[in-house]
Tab-separated table of C-alpha atoms in Angstrom:
chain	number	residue	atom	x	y	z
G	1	UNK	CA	19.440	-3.778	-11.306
G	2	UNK	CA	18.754	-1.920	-8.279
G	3	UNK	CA	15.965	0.319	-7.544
G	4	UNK	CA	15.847	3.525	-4.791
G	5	UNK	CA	12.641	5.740	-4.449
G	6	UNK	CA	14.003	8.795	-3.782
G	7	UNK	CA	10.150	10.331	-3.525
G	8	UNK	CA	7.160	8.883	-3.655
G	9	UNK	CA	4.361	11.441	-3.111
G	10	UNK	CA	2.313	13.044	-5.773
G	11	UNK	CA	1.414	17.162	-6.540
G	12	UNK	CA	-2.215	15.923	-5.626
G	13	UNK	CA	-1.222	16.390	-2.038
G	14	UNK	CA	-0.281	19.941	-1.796
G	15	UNK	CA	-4.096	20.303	-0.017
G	16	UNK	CA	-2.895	18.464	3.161
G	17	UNK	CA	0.089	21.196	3.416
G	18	UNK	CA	2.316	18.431	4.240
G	19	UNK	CA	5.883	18.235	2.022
G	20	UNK	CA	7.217	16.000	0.686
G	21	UNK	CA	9.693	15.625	-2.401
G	22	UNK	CA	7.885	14.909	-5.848
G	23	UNK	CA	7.888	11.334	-6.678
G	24	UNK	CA	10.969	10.029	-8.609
G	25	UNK	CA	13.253	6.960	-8.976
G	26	UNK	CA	16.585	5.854	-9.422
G	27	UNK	CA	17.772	2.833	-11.481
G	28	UNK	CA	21.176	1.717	-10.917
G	29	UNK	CA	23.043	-1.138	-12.787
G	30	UNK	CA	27.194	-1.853	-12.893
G	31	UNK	CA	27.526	1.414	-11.182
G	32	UNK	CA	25.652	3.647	-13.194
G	33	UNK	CA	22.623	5.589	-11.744
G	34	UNK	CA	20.030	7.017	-13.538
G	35	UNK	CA	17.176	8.962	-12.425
G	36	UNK	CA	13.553	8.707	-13.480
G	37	UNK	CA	11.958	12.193	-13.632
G	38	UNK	CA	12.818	15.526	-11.200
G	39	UNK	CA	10.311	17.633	-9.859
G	40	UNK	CA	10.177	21.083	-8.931
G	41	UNK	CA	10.891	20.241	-5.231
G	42	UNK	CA	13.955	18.955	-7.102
G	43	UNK	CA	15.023	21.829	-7.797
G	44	UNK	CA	19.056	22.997	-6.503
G	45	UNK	CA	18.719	19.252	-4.384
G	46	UNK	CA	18.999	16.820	-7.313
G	47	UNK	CA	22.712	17.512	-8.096
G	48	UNK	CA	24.246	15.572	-4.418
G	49	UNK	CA	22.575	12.421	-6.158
G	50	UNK	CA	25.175	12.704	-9.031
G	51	UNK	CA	22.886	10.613	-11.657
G	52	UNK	CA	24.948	9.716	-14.517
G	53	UNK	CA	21.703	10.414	-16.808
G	54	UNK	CA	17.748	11.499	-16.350
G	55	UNK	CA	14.504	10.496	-18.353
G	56	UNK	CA	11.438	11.929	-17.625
G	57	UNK	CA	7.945	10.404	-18.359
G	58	UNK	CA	6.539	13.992	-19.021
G	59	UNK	CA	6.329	17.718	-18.367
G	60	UNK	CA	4.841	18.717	-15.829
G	61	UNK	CA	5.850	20.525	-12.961
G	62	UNK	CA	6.031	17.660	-10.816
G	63	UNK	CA	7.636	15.196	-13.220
G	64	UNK	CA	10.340	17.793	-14.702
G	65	UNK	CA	10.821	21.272	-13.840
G	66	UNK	CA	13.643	20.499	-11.378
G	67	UNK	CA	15.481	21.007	-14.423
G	68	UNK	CA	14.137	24.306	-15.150
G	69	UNK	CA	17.914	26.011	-14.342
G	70	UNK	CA	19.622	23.486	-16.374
G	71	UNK	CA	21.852	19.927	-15.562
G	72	UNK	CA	25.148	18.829	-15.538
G	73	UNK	CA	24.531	15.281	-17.139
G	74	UNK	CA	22.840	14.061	-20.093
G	75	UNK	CA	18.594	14.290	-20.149
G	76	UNK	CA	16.147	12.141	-22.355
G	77	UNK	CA	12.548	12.207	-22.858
G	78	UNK	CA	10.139	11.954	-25.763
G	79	UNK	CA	9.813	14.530	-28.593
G	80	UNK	CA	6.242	16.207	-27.336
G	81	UNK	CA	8.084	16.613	-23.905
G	82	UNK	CA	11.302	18.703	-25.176
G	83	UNK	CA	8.460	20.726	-26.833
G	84	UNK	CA	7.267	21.518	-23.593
G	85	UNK	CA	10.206	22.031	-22.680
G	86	UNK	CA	11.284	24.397	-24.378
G	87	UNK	CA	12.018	26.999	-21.640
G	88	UNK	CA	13.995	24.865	-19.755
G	89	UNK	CA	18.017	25.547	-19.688
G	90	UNK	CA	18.987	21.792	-20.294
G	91	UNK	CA	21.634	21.620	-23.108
G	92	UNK	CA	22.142	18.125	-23.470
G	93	UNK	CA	18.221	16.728	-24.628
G	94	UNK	CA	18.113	13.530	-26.160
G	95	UNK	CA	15.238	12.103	-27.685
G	96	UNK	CA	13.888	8.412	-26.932
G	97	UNK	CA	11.437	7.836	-29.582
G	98	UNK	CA	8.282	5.468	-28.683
G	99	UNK	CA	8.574	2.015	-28.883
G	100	UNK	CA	11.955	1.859	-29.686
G	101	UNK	CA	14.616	0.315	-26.544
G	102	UNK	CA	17.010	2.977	-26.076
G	103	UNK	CA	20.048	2.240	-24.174
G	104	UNK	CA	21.047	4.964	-21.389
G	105	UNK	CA	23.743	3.700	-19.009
G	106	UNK	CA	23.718	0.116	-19.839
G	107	UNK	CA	19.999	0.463	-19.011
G	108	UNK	CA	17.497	-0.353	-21.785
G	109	UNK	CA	14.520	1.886	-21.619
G	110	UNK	CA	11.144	1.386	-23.794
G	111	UNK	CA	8.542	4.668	-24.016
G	112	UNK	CA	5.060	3.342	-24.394
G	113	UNK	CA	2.595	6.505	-24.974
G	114	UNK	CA	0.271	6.524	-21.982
G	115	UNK	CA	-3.502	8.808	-21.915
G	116	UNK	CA	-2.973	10.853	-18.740
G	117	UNK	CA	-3.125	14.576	-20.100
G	118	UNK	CA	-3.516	16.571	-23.479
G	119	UNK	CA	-1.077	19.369	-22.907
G	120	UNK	CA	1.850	17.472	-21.295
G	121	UNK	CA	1.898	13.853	-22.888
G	122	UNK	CA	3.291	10.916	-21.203
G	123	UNK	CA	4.600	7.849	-21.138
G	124	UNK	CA	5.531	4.861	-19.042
G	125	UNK	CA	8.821	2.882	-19.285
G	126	UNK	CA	9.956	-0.733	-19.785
G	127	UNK	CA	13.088	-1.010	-17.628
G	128	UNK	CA	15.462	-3.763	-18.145
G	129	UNK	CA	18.957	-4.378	-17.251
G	130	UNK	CA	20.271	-8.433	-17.253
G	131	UNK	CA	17.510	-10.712	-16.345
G	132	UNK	CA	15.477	-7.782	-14.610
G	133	UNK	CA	12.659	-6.245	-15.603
G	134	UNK	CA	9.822	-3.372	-14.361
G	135	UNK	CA	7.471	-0.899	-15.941
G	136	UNK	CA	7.202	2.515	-13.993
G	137	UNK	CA	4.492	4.906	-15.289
G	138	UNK	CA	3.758	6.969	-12.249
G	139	UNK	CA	0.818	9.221	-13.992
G	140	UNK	CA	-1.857	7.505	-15.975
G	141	UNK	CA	-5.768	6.485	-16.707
G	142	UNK	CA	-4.572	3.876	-19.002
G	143	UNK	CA	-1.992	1.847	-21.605
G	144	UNK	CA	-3.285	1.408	-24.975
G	145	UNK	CA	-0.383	-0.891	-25.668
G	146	UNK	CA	-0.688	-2.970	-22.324
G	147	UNK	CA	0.360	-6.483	-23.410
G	148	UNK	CA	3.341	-5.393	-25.020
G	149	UNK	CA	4.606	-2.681	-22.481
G	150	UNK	CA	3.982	-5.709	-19.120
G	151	UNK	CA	4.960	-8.743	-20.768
G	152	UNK	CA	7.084	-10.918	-19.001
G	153	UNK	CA	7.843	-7.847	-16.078
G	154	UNK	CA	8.289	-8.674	-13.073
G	155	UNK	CA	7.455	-5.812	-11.182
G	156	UNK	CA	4.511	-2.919	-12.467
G	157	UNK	CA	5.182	0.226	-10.335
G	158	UNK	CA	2.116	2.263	-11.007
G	159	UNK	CA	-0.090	5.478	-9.991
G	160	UNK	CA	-1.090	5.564	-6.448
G	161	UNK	CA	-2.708	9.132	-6.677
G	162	UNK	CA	-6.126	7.247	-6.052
G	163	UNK	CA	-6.602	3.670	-5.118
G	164	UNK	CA	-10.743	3.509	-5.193
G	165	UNK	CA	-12.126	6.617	-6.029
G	166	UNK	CA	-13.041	8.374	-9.142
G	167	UNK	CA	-10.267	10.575	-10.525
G	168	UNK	CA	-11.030	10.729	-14.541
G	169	UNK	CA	-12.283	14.162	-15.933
G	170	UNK	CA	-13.380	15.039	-19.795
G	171	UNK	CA	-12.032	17.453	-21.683
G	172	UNK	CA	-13.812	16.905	-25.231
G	173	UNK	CA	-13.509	13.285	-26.112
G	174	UNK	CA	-10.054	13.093	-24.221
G	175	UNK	CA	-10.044	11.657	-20.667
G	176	UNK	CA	-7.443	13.264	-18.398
G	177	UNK	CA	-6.142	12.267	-14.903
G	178	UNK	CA	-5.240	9.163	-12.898
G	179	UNK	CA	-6.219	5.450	-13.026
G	180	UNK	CA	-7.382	3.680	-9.856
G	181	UNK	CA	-5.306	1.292	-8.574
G	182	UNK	CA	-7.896	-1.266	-8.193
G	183	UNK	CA	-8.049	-0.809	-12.043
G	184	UNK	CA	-3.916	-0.662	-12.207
G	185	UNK	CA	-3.885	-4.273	-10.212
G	186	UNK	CA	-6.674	-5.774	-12.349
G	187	UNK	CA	-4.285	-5.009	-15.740
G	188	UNK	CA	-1.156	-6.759	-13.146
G	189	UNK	CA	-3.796	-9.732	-13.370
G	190	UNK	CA	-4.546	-9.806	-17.034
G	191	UNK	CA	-1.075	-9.572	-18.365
G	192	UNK	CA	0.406	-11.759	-15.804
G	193	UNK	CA	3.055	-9.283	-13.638
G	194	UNK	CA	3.439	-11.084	-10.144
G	195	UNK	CA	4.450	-7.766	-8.048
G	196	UNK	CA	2.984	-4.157	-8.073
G	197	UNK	CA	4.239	-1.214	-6.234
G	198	UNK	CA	2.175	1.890	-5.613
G	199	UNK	CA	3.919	5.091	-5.955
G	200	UNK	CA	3.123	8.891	-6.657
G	201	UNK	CA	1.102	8.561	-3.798
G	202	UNK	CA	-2.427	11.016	-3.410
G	203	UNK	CA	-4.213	12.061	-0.283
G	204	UNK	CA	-6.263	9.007	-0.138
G	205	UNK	CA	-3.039	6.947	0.807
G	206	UNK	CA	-0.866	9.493	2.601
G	207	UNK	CA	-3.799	11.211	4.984
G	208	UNK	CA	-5.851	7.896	5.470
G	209	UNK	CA	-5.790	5.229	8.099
G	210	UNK	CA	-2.468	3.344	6.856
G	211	UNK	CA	-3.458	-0.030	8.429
G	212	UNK	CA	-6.991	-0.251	7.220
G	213	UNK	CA	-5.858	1.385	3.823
G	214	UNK	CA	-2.521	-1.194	3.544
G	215	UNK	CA	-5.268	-4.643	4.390
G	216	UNK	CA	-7.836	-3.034	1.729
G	217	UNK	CA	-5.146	-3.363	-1.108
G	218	UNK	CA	-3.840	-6.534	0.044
G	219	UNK	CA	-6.867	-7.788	-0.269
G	220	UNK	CA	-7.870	-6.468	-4.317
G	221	UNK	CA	-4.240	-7.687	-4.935
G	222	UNK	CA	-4.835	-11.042	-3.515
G	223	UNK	CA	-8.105	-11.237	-5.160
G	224	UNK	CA	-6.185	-10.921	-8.553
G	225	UNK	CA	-2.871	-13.231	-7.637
G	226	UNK	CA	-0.858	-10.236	-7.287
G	227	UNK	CA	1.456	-8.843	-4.488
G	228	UNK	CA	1.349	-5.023	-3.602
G	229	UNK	CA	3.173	-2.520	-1.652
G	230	UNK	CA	3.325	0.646	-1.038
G	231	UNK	CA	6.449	2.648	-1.531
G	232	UNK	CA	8.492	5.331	0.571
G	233	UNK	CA	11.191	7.658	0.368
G	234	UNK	CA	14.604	5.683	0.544
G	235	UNK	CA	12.937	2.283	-0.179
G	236	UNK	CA	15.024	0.096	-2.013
G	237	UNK	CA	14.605	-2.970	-4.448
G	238	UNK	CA	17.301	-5.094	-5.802
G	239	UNK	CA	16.363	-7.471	-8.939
């Protein structure tokens, strides 16, 4: 299984005025590609990577309305997505329901429902292919089924829109927003995942001091027996 990051940064960054294409990722196995959510920046660009299929984790702008003027390939995502959805001129939707591995491309994807917002719900995936395997949630405050959705992976590739400071807000008794990635490491400790990769990147990673900000993590990482990184566009991973 190989992995690209064809974006990295996250819609929290639109106050630094910088661009940057919305964070998204490809997962290619046997020489099938398929692509892990497509933003609006997406938009008309998306079609030169030719992915042979697309899930998204949820709707919002910055996850899926690249697909807002439809797709030539198949697209899957969870029921309460499509609902969100519903403007959107994708033909072929295909449902993954929670919990249950879903084969798309020779790739076996797992939904596990995520708390990150009340009108656009998410979820992270369990990505395996052979002996490889990663969970890739790139908006999130928390898991409830943690244990089951990062056992035995070898690589958690989590929410980097803040790595120290608060970014939770209330709206009732829901929580809404993104966890730290202190917090996102500390789980990497608990349920035993070697290798963490920060993506969807915020303003607190892409307009701070990028040596100083790189030791800092190294360190809570090392602190918990874990090994972090921070991703860019065109990195690549092969497992």
């Amino acid at each position: 299984m190989k992995l690209t990051f064809l974006g990295t940064r996250g819609e929290i960054e639109k106050r630094t005025r910088r661009h940057y294409m919305h964070t998204s990722l490809m997962v290619s196995h046997r020489g099938a590609d398929v692509m892990i959510d497509c933003g609006l920046d997406w938009l008309g660009k998306f079609e030169r990577l030719h992915p042979r299929a697309i899930v998204l984790t949820h709707a919002h702008p910055d996850h899926a309305w690249g697909l807002r003027d439809g797709v030539p390939c198949p697209v899957h995502a969870p029921q309460k997505t499509w609902e969100t959805l519903a403007a959107c001129r994708v033909e072929d939707r295909r449902v993954i329901k929670e919990r249950t591995p879903t084969k798309i491309c020779g790739i076996t994807f797992e939904a596990f429902a995520v708390e990150h917002s009340i009108l656009a719900p998410a979820v992270g995936y369990r990505v395996s292919a052979g002996r490889a395997s990663i969970f890739y949630v790139p908006d999130l405050i928390f898991i409830p089924n943690r244990a089951a959705a990062l056992k035995n992976v070898q690589i958690y590739i989590g929410d980097g829109a803040t790595v120290t400071r608060a970014f939770i807000r209330r709206r009732g008794k829901t929580l809404i927003g993104h966890a730290q990635v202190r917090t996102q490491l500390t789980w990497c400790e608990k349920e035993g995942v070697p290798q963490a990769i920060v993506t969807h990147c915020g303003s607190e990673i892409v307009t701070g001091d990028e040596p100083k900000l790189f030791a800092k993590l190294r360190a809570m990482a090392a602190d918990r027996g874990v090994e972090v990184r921070i991703a860019y566009d065109g990195m690549k991973l092969k497992l």
